[in-house]
Amino acid sequence: MAAPAGDANELLARARSQTPQRVAAAERLGAKVMNTSDGRSFGLIWQSAGKPPAGWIVSLHGSASWAYDEIVLWQPFAERNNLGIVALQWWFGGGQRTEDYYQPRELRRELEHLMRRAGATRETALLHGFSRGSANLYALVAFDAQLPNPLF
């Protein structure tokens, strides 16, 4: 199946229909949805109510997965350790081709956008990836390290 043309609202609707339990759980936990800077996707930001996080987990989900998974899976650990979570929906919801995902330069741009919105900084962020998300960290970090203001 080909990826959708690139609309955050369509992608959110797809996530809600394909993984309704995880979406509902993340919403109950208080995850906030933020559109990406290019409007093609979205990210989720979660933090404990009451006090600012001491640090942030910045996470990329695995192959054919959803950012909601990262919120639900990381939240118990994050809450116990006063950490926030930034999760980017970097898969466009269909297909497994390279074009069905953000590329490393795009990942970096969108993570910067979400981290800025969350208040996460280079000094407070731990970058994490699961499966395909992990494999893409190599290129993301290599590209990021060459920039004047690296995120990680």
C-alpha positions in Angstrom: 0.0 0.0 0.0 1.3 3.4 -0.9 1.8 6.1 1.7 -0.9 8.9 1.9 -0.1 12.1 0.1 1.1 13.8 3.3 -1.5 15.3 5.6 -1.2 15.2 9.3 -5.0 15.0 9.9 -5.3 12.0 7.5 -2.4 10.3 9.2 -4.0 10.9 12.7 -7.2 9.4 11.4 -5.3 6.4 10.1 -3.6 6.0 13.5 -6.9 6.2 15.3 -8.4 3.5 13.1 -5.4 1.1 13.0 -4.3 1.3 16.7 -7.3 2.6 18.6 -6.3 1.1 22.0 -2.9 2.7 22.0 -4.3 6.1 20.8 -6.9 6.0 23.6 -4.3 5.0 26.2 -1.9 7.8 25.1 -4.8 10.3 25.2 -5.7 9.2 28.7 -2.1 9.7 29.8 -2.3 13.3 28.5 -0.1 13.1 25.4 -0.4 16.3 23.3 -0.5 16.0 19.5 1.6 18.5 17.5 1.7 18.8 13.7 5.1 18.6 12.1 6.5 21.8 10.6 5.7 20.5 7.1 2.2 19.4 7.9 2.8 15.9 6.7 2.8 14.1 10.0 2.5 14.7 13.8 4.4 14.2 17.0 3.4 13.5 20.5 4.6 15.2 23.6 4.0 13.8 27.0 5.1 15.0 30.4 3.9 14.5 34.0 1.5 17.1 35.3 2.8 19.4 37.9 6.5 19.8 37.3 8.8 20.2 34.3 10.7 17.1 33.3 14.4 16.7 34.3 15.1 15.2 30.9 13.4 13.9 27.7 13.2 10.6 25.9 13.1 11.4 22.1 11.9 8.3 20.4 11.4 6.9 16.9 9.0 4.0 16.6 9.7 0.8 14.6 8.7 -0.3 11.2 5.0 0.1 10.4 4.3 1.4 13.9 3.0 4.6 15.5 4.3 7.3 17.8 1.5 6.4 20.2 3.3 3.1 20.9 6.3 5.1 22.2 4.2 7.1 24.6 2.4 4.1 26.1 5.5 2.0 26.4 7.8 4.6 27.8 5.4 6.5 30.1 5.6 4.3 33.2 9.5 4.6 33.2 9.3 8.3 32.3 6.9 9.2 35.1 8.9 7.3 37.7 12.1 9.2 36.6 10.6 12.7 36.0 11.2 12.5 32.2 9.1 13.7 29.3 8.6 12.0 26.0 8.8 13.3 22.5 7.7 10.8 19.8 7.7 11.6 16.1 5.3 9.8 13.7 8.0 9.3 11.1 6.2 6.6 9.1 3.4 7.9 6.8 1.1 5.1 7.5 1.4 2.8 4.5 4.1 0.9 2.7 7.6 0.0 3.6 9.5 1.9 0.9 12.0 4.6 1.7 9.5 7.2 0.6 7.0 6.0 3.2 9.2 7.4 6.0 10.9 10.7 6.8 14.5 10.7 5.7 17.3 11.5 8.2 17.5 15.2 7.3 13.7 15.5 7.5 13.8 13.6 10.8 16.3 16.0 12.2 14.2 19.0 11.1 11.0 17.6 12.6 12.6 16.5 15.9 14.0 19.9 16.3 10.6 21.4 15.8 9.0 19.0 18.4 11.9 19.3 20.9 11.6 23.1 20.8 7.9 22.9 21.4 8.5 20.6 24.4 11.4 22.5 25.8 13.8 19.7 25.3 17.5 20.6 24.7 20.6 18.8 23.7 21.7 18.6 27.3 18.4 17.0 28.4 17.5 14.6 25.6 18.2 10.9 25.2 17.6 9.7 21.6 16.0 6.3 21.3 14.9 4.2 18.3 13.2 0.9 18.1 13.8 -1.5 15.2 13.7 0.6 12.0 13.8 3.7 14.1 17.0 2.5 15.7 18.6 1.8 12.3 17.9 5.3 11.2 19.5 6.9 14.2 23.0 6.3 12.7 22.3 8.6 9.7 20.3 11.0 11.9 23.1 11.4 14.4 25.9 11.6 11.7 24.0 14.4 10.0 23.1 16.2 13.2 26.8 16.2 14.4 27.8 18.2 11.3 25.4 21.0 12.1 26.3 24.1 14.1 23.6 23.4 16.7 23.3 19.6 17.1 20.3 18.3 18.9 22.1 15.2 20.3 
